[in-house]
Amino acid sequence: MYLKSIEIAGFKSFGKKAILDFTTPITGVVGPNGSGKSNVAEAFRFVLGEQSIKSLRGKRAEDLIFNGGKDSPRANRASVKLVFNNAERILSIDFDEVAIERVVNRDSSSEYLINGSPVRLKDIIELLAGAHIGASGHQIISQGEADKILNASIRDRREMIEDALSLKVFQYKKEESIRKLEKTEENTKQVESLRREIAPHIRFLKKQVEKIEKAAEMRTELVSRYHEYFRREEEYLAAEKKSIMAEKSPLAAEREKLERELAQAKLVLAASASKDEKTGEVMAVEGKLKDARAGKDALSRAIGRIEGEISSLVRLVKKQQEASANALQKTVELSSVETMAREIDLEASASAHADTGALKGIIESIRKIVRNFIEKHKAAEAKQELSDLEHEIKRLEEEKKAHEANMADAARAETGLAEEYAFLKSEIEKEKDSNRDAEKTMFRIVAEENDIRGKLSAIDARESRLRHDEEELRREQQEGSIIAGIQALHFKDFWPTHAGGTPLSVDEIANEPRAMQEDRRRAIEKIKIRLEDAGVAGGDDVMKEYKETSERDLFLEKELADLAKSSEALKTLIAELDEKLATEFKTGVAKINGEFQKFFAAMFGGGTASLAVVKEKKRRRSDTELPAGDDSEELAEAEEEGEEGLEIEVSLPRKKIRGLMMLSGGERALTSIALLFAISAVNPPPFIILDETDAALDEANSKKYGDMIAALSEYSQLILITHNRETMSRAGVIYGITMGADGVSRLLSIQFEEAVQVAK
Ligand code: ATP
C-alpha cells in the first residue's frame, strides 16, 4: 500500500485539522449529505496539483479555504498533506516516506512542498506522473462523474486513456519538446536575424580591415624601402661629403697660396703706382728743365742784346768824343729853352709890384738864369752827353753782369734738373721691368685662380646640392616616420646586398648612379600616395571591432549550429515519442479492450464492449450552414479527418442495442465503471478514489460492483465515498464524516454497523 494518510486543514468544510489514515486496501468514507465527503475527494485533487478552481467547485482560490461557521473563525489558509509510503520508491525520490503538501492562502498564492521543502508545481506533477498519479484525475472519479468517460468526446477520451496508460509522461515530454522546439526555432530566427543585422556591419568592417591590412602591407613595404633608401642615401651623402672635402681642401690650399702670391704681386703693382708719381715728377723736372733752358736762352739773348747795346754805345761815345772838338754849333732842345722861359716868367711875375731894389734883384736873377742857361748849354753839354753814355754803358755792363750771373745760376739749375731727369727716367725704366713680371705673375695667378674658382664653384654647387640632399633626407625621414611609423627610421641595421646576398661596398653604394636612388624615391612616393589614398585611420579600433563583431558572429553561427543540432535532436525525440506513444497507446488500448470486455460481460452477463480508434471528423461547415437537401454523401465530403480519438462500442446481451446513446442511466453507469475498472486493471494506479460512483446501481448491480471493487483493490488502494451499504461492506476501514451546527466537517473512524447509521 502506497497511500498512508491525508491531512486536511482549513480546506473547505475542514475548519479543523482532520487526518485520514489509509491502512487497508479499501477505505470507505461515509456521511450524510453535505457533511464534507466530496471535499475529501477534492482535497486529493487539490494536493495533487489541480489548477481548475471550478473543478474543485469554487470560483476563486479563496473558496477553497474554510470560510468559518457559527462559533468557528474562518481560516487564513487551506492545506492538504498527502503522505506516501515510498519504501518501494514508487515516487522517484530517495525517501521512504514522502509527504506532498499544498497550501493556498487568502491572497490566492499557492505553495507546494515535498517533505516540507518548497518546490514548484512542476516538480510535484513530474514526481506524481512517474508514479502514475495524475492531476487530471483518472483515478479520482468525482461525484456525478461516473459516466464522464462516456460523455467525453473521442479526443478527450483518448486523452483520459493516455493518461491512464501513463502515456502522459510521454505526452508531457512531447509537449515540452515541442515547446522547446518552438523556442529553439524562435531563438534560431532571432539569432538569424541578429546575424543578418550584423552581416552588413561585418562586411563593412571586413572591407575596412582589408584596407587596413593592405595599408599595413604597404607600410611594411614602405618601411623596407625606406630602410634601403635611407641607408643608401646616408652612405652616399657621407661619401659625397668626404669626396667634396678631399677635393676642396687642396684647392682651398692652392687658392690660399695663389692669394698669397697675388697679394705679393699686388704689392709689386701697388708699387707701380709710384711710377705715375715718378712720371709726374719727371714731367715736372722736364718742365722745370725746359723753363730753365728757356730762362737761360732769354738771358743769353738779353746778354747778346746788352752786348750789342754796349758796343753801339761805345761807338757813340767815340763819336761824341770826336764831335766835342768842334762844339760851336750847338743846338739846344726847345724844352730846355721852354724850361728856362718858364723860370724867367716865374721870376718876372714878381716885378709888377716890385720896387727898384727888387727889380734889380729880379733882373739879376733873370740874368743869372740866362747865364746859367748859356753856361749850361755851352760847356757842359758835350760832357754831359758823354757821361750819360758812359753811364749807360756802365749800367748795361752791370746789367749784363747780372744776366751773366743769372745765366750761370740757370746753367747750374739746368744741369741739376737734367741729372734729376735722367735719374727719374732710369728709375721708371727699372720699375717698368718689375711691373711686367708682377703683371705676368698676376695674369698667371688670375688664370689659375679662375681655374680653381671654377673648380671650387663646381664643388660649392656639389656642396649646396649635398646640403639640399641632407635637408631633403631629414625631411623625408621625418615624413617617413609619420607615414610609416618610427620603425622607418630603424635602418641602422640595414645594409644593401647584391642579389646573391653579399653586402655592397660603401663605394658601390656611393658610386651608384643617382637616378637609381631617384627611382627608389619615386617608388616610395607612389606607395605614400597609395597609403594616403587608402586613408585608414583608427586602424586598431576597427580591427578590435572587427575581431569582436566577427567573434560574435562566429559565436552566433556556433549557436545556430547548436540550435540546429538541438532542434534536430528535439525533432528526433518528438518523432520517437510519437512512435512510443503510438505503440504504447495501441498495445494499451488492446489490453484495456481485453479487460473491458471481461468487466462488461461480468456486469451485463454477456455482450461485447470495446474501444475503437477512430479519426475525428471535422466539419468544414456547420450543419445549419449546409443548404437544405444535401445528402449524407455530400455531408461526408464536407467532413475532414482530424486527430485520432477513441470511440466506445457496446452491444448488450439479448438486446439489439448498439451505441451509448441507447443505454439506460444504470447501464451507462455500469459500462462506465466497467471501462474505468478495465483501465485501472491494465495500469493500476497506486490509489483510486470513487465518489458515489455506485449511486445509480440497484442492489444486484451493487453486488457486482462490490465484487469488481474487491478485484480492483488487489492492485490499487481504494477510497470509496458512498452511501451504498454493499460498497461499505467491502471497506476495511470506514471514516464517518459529520458536520455540526458550526459548519465544520468532523471525522470519526467507525465500524461497518455504525457506518450504515452514519451514512444516513
Ligand atoms: P453529498 O452526500 O450530498 O454529496 P457531501 O458529504 O459530499 O454531500 P460535500 O459536498 O463534500 O458534502 O460538502 C459540502 C459542504 O461543504 C457544504 O455544506 C458547504 O457549505 C461546505 N463548504 C464548501 N466549501 C466551504 C468553505 N470554503 N468553508 C466552509 N464550508 C464549506
PDB file of N, CA and C in Angstrom, residues 419-458:
ATOM      1  N   GLU A 419     120.157 116.159 -64.519  1.00  0.00           N
ATOM      2  CA  GLU A 419     120.574 114.954 -63.777  1.00  0.00           C
ATOM      3  C   GLU A 419     119.352 114.273 -63.134  1.00  0.00           C
ATOM      4  N   GLU A 420     118.569 115.149 -62.529  1.00  0.00           N
ATOM      5  CA  GLU A 420     117.348 114.596 -61.878  1.00  0.00           C
ATOM      6  C   GLU A 420     116.462 113.864 -62.885  1.00  0.00           C
ATOM      7  N   TYR A 421     116.328 114.482 -64.043  1.00  0.00           N
ATOM      8  CA  TYR A 421     115.514 113.904 -65.110  1.00  0.00           C
ATOM      9  C   TYR A 421     116.042 112.539 -65.523  1.00  0.00           C
ATOM     10  N   ALA A 422     117.337 112.517 -65.712  1.00  0.00           N
ATOM     11  CA  ALA A 422     117.944 111.244 -66.138  1.00  0.00           C
ATOM     12  C   ALA A 422     117.738 110.173 -65.077  1.00  0.00           C
ATOM     13  N   PHE A 423     117.908 110.557 -63.809  1.00  0.00           N
ATOM     14  CA  PHE A 423     117.739 109.584 -62.715  1.00  0.00           C
ATOM     15  C   PHE A 423     116.295 109.019 -62.684  1.00  0.00           C
ATOM     16  N   LEU A 424     115.410 110.009 -62.779  1.00  0.00           N
ATOM     17  CA  LEU A 424     113.998 109.586 -62.756  1.00  0.00           C
ATOM     18  C   LEU A 424     113.680 108.665 -63.920  1.00  0.00           C
ATOM     19  N   LYS A 425     114.144 109.021 -65.040  1.00  0.00           N
ATOM     20  CA  LYS A 425     113.921 108.255 -66.261  1.00  0.00           C
ATOM     21  C   LYS A 425     114.420 106.827 -66.084  1.00  0.00           C
ATOM     22  N   SER A 426     115.610 106.735 -65.551  1.00  0.00           N
ATOM     23  CA  SER A 426     116.162 105.379 -65.392  1.00  0.00           C
ATOM     24  C   SER A 426     115.359 104.596 -64.338  1.00  0.00           C
ATOM     25  N   GLU A 427     114.975 105.327 -63.298  1.00  0.00           N
ATOM     26  CA  GLU A 427     114.146 104.675 -62.250  1.00  0.00           C
ATOM     27  C   GLU A 427     112.874 104.092 -62.872  1.00  0.00           C
ATOM     28  N   ILE A 428     112.223 104.917 -63.679  1.00  0.00           N
ATOM     29  CA  ILE A 428     110.968 104.496 -64.328  1.00  0.00           C
ATOM     30  C   ILE A 428     111.204 103.273 -65.193  1.00  0.00           C
ATOM     31  N   GLU A 429     112.274 103.287 -65.901  1.00  0.00           N
ATOM     32  CA  GLU A 429     112.593 102.139 -66.773  1.00  0.00           C
ATOM     33  C   GLU A 429     112.725 100.871 -65.936  1.00  0.00           C
ATOM     34  N   LYS A 430     113.454 101.032 -64.789  1.00  0.00           N
ATOM     35  CA  LYS A 430     113.667  99.879 -63.897  1.00  0.00           C
ATOM     36  C   LYS A 430     112.314  99.317 -63.400  1.00  0.00           C
ATOM     37  N   GLU A 431     111.488 100.230 -62.952  1.00  0.00           N
ATOM     38  CA  GLU A 431     110.173  99.828 -62.425  1.00  0.00           C
ATOM     39  C   GLU A 431     109.326  99.136 -63.490  1.00  0.00           C
ATOM     40  N   LYS A 432     109.429  99.632 -64.669  1.00  0.00           N
ATOM     41  CA  LYS A 432     108.667  99.045 -65.783  1.00  0.00           C
ATOM     42  C   LYS A 432     108.959  97.564 -65.892  1.00  0.00           C
ATOM     43  N   ASP A 433     110.188  97.176 -65.721  1.00  0.00           N
ATOM     44  CA  ASP A 433     110.576  95.758 -65.832  1.00  0.00           C
ATOM     45  C   ASP A 433     109.912  94.926 -64.719  1.00  0.00           C
ATOM     46  N   SER A 434     110.047  95.387 -63.466  1.00  0.00           N
ATOM     47  CA  SER A 434     109.471  94.582 -62.360  1.00  0.00           C
ATOM     48  C   SER A 434     107.941  94.529 -62.461  1.00  0.00           C
ATOM     49  N   ASN A 435     107.373  95.584 -62.936  1.00  0.00           N
ATOM     50  CA  ASN A 435     105.912  95.614 -63.146  1.00  0.00           C
ATOM     51  C   ASN A 435     105.480  94.549 -64.128  1.00  0.00           C
ATOM     52  N   ARG A 436     106.232  94.431 -65.173  1.00  0.00           N
ATOM     53  CA  ARG A 436     105.883  93.451 -66.196  1.00  0.00           C
ATOM     54  C   ARG A 436     105.877  92.041 -65.591  1.00  0.00           C
ATOM     55  N   ASP A 437     106.870  91.764 -64.743  1.00  0.00           N
ATOM     56  CA  ASP A 437     106.928  90.438 -64.097  1.00  0.00           C
ATOM     57  C   ASP A 437     105.713  90.239 -63.185  1.00  0.00           C
ATOM     58  N   ALA A 438     105.469  91.317 -62.414  1.00  0.00           N
ATOM     59  CA  ALA A 438     104.324  91.207 -61.489  1.00  0.00           C
ATOM     60  C   ALA A 438     103.030  91.007 -62.253  1.00  0.00           C
ATOM     61  N   GLU A 439     102.926  91.702 -63.320  1.00  0.00           N
ATOM     62  CA  GLU A 439     101.719  91.554 -64.136  1.00  0.00           C
ATOM     63  C   GLU A 439     101.599  90.149 -64.688  1.00  0.00           C
ATOM     64  N   LYS A 440     102.712  89.667 -65.137  1.00  0.00           N
ATOM     65  CA  LYS A 440     102.709  88.284 -65.672  1.00  0.00           C
ATOM     66  C   LYS A 440     102.249  87.319 -64.592  1.00  0.00           C
ATOM     67  N   THR A 441     102.897  87.507 -63.414  1.00  0.00           N
ATOM     68  CA  THR A 441     102.517  86.633 -62.287  1.00  0.00           C
ATOM     69  C   THR A 441     101.022  86.767 -62.003  1.00  0.00           C
ATOM     70  N   MET A 442     100.593  88.024 -62.035  1.00  0.00           N
ATOM     71  CA  MET A 442      99.185  88.252 -61.734  1.00  0.00           C
ATOM     72  C   MET A 442      98.285  87.577 -62.753  1.00  0.00           C
ATOM     73  N   PHE A 443      98.696  87.711 -64.003  1.00  0.00           N
ATOM     74  CA  PHE A 443      97.891  87.056 -65.049  1.00  0.00           C
ATOM     75  C   PHE A 443      97.831  85.561 -64.799  1.00  0.00           C
ATOM     76  N   ARG A 444      98.990  85.001 -64.466  1.00  0.00           N
ATOM     77  CA  ARG A 444      99.030  83.562 -64.227  1.00  0.00           C
ATOM     78  C   ARG A 444      98.132  83.205 -63.018  1.00  0.00           C
ATOM     79  N   ILE A 445      98.329  84.053 -61.965  1.00  0.00           N
ATOM     80  CA  ILE A 445      97.554  83.768 -60.744  1.00  0.00           C
ATOM     81  C   ILE A 445      96.053  83.868 -61.039  1.00  0.00           C
ATOM     82  N   VAL A 446      95.738  84.943 -61.732  1.00  0.00           N
ATOM     83  CA  VAL A 446      94.322  85.153 -62.040  1.00  0.00           C
ATOM     84  C   VAL A 446      93.774  83.973 -62.838  1.00  0.00           C
ATOM     85  N   ALA A 447      94.586  83.554 -63.816  1.00  0.00           N
ATOM     86  CA  ALA A 447      94.137  82.414 -64.639  1.00  0.00           C
ATOM     87  C   ALA A 447      93.975  81.170 -63.779  1.00  0.00           C
ATOM     88  N   GLU A 448      95.038  80.937 -62.979  1.00  0.00           N
ATOM     89  CA  GLU A 448      94.966  79.737 -62.124  1.00  0.00           C
ATOM     90  C   GLU A 448      93.812  79.861 -61.133  1.00  0.00           C
ATOM     91  N   GLU A 449      93.724  81.086 -60.606  1.00  0.00           N
ATOM     92  CA  GLU A 449      92.644  81.304 -59.638  1.00  0.00           C
ATOM     93  C   GLU A 449      91.283  81.074 -60.281  1.00  0.00           C
ATOM     94  N   ASN A 450      91.185  81.538 -61.499  1.00  0.00           N
ATOM     95  CA  ASN A 450      89.941  81.325 -62.245  1.00  0.00           C
ATOM     96  C   ASN A 450      89.629  79.849 -62.351  1.00  0.00           C
ATOM     97  N   ASP A 451      90.662  79.131 -62.681  1.00  0.00           N
ATOM     98  CA  ASP A 451      90.519  77.680 -62.813  1.00  0.00           C
ATOM     99  C   ASP A 451      90.047  77.078 -61.479  1.00  0.00           C
ATOM    100  N   ILE A 452      90.792  77.515 -60.416  1.00  0.00           N
ATOM    101  CA  ILE A 452      90.434  76.985 -59.087  1.00  0.00           C
ATOM    102  C   ILE A 452      89.029  77.439 -58.712  1.00  0.00           C
ATOM    103  N   ARG A 453      88.782  78.714 -59.022  1.00  0.00           N
ATOM    104  CA  ARG A 453      87.456  79.225 -58.684  1.00  0.00           C
ATOM    105  C   ARG A 453      86.372  78.393 -59.392  1.00  0.00           C
ATOM    106  N   GLY A 454      86.635  78.099 -60.644  1.00  0.00           N
ATOM    107  CA  GLY A 454      85.697  77.252 -61.407  1.00  0.00           C
ATOM    108  C   GLY A 454      85.490  75.926 -60.715  1.00  0.00           C
ATOM    109  N   LYS A 455      86.642  75.327 -60.358  1.00  0.00           N
ATOM    110  CA  LYS A 455      86.547  74.017 -59.687  1.00  0.00           C
ATOM    111  C   LYS A 455      85.825  74.145 -58.343  1.00  0.00           C
ATOM    112  N   LEU A 456      86.240  75.219 -57.610  1.00  0.00           N
ATOM    113  CA  LEU A 456      85.621  75.401 -56.296  1.00  0.00           C
ATOM    114  C   LEU A 456      84.136  75.697 -56.413  1.00  0.00           C
ATOM    115  N   SER A 457      83.777  76.429 -57.452  1.00  0.00           N
ATOM    116  CA  SER A 457      82.340  76.723 -57.564  1.00  0.00           C
ATOM    117  C   SER A 457      81.568  75.465 -57.944  1.00  0.00           C
ATOM    118  N   ALA A 458      82.248  74.603 -58.741  1.00  0.00           N
ATOM    119  CA  ALA A 458      81.608  73.302 -59.019  1.00  0.00           C
ATOM    120  C   ALA A 458      81.449  72.530 -57.715  1.00  0.00           C
TER     121      ALA A 458
END
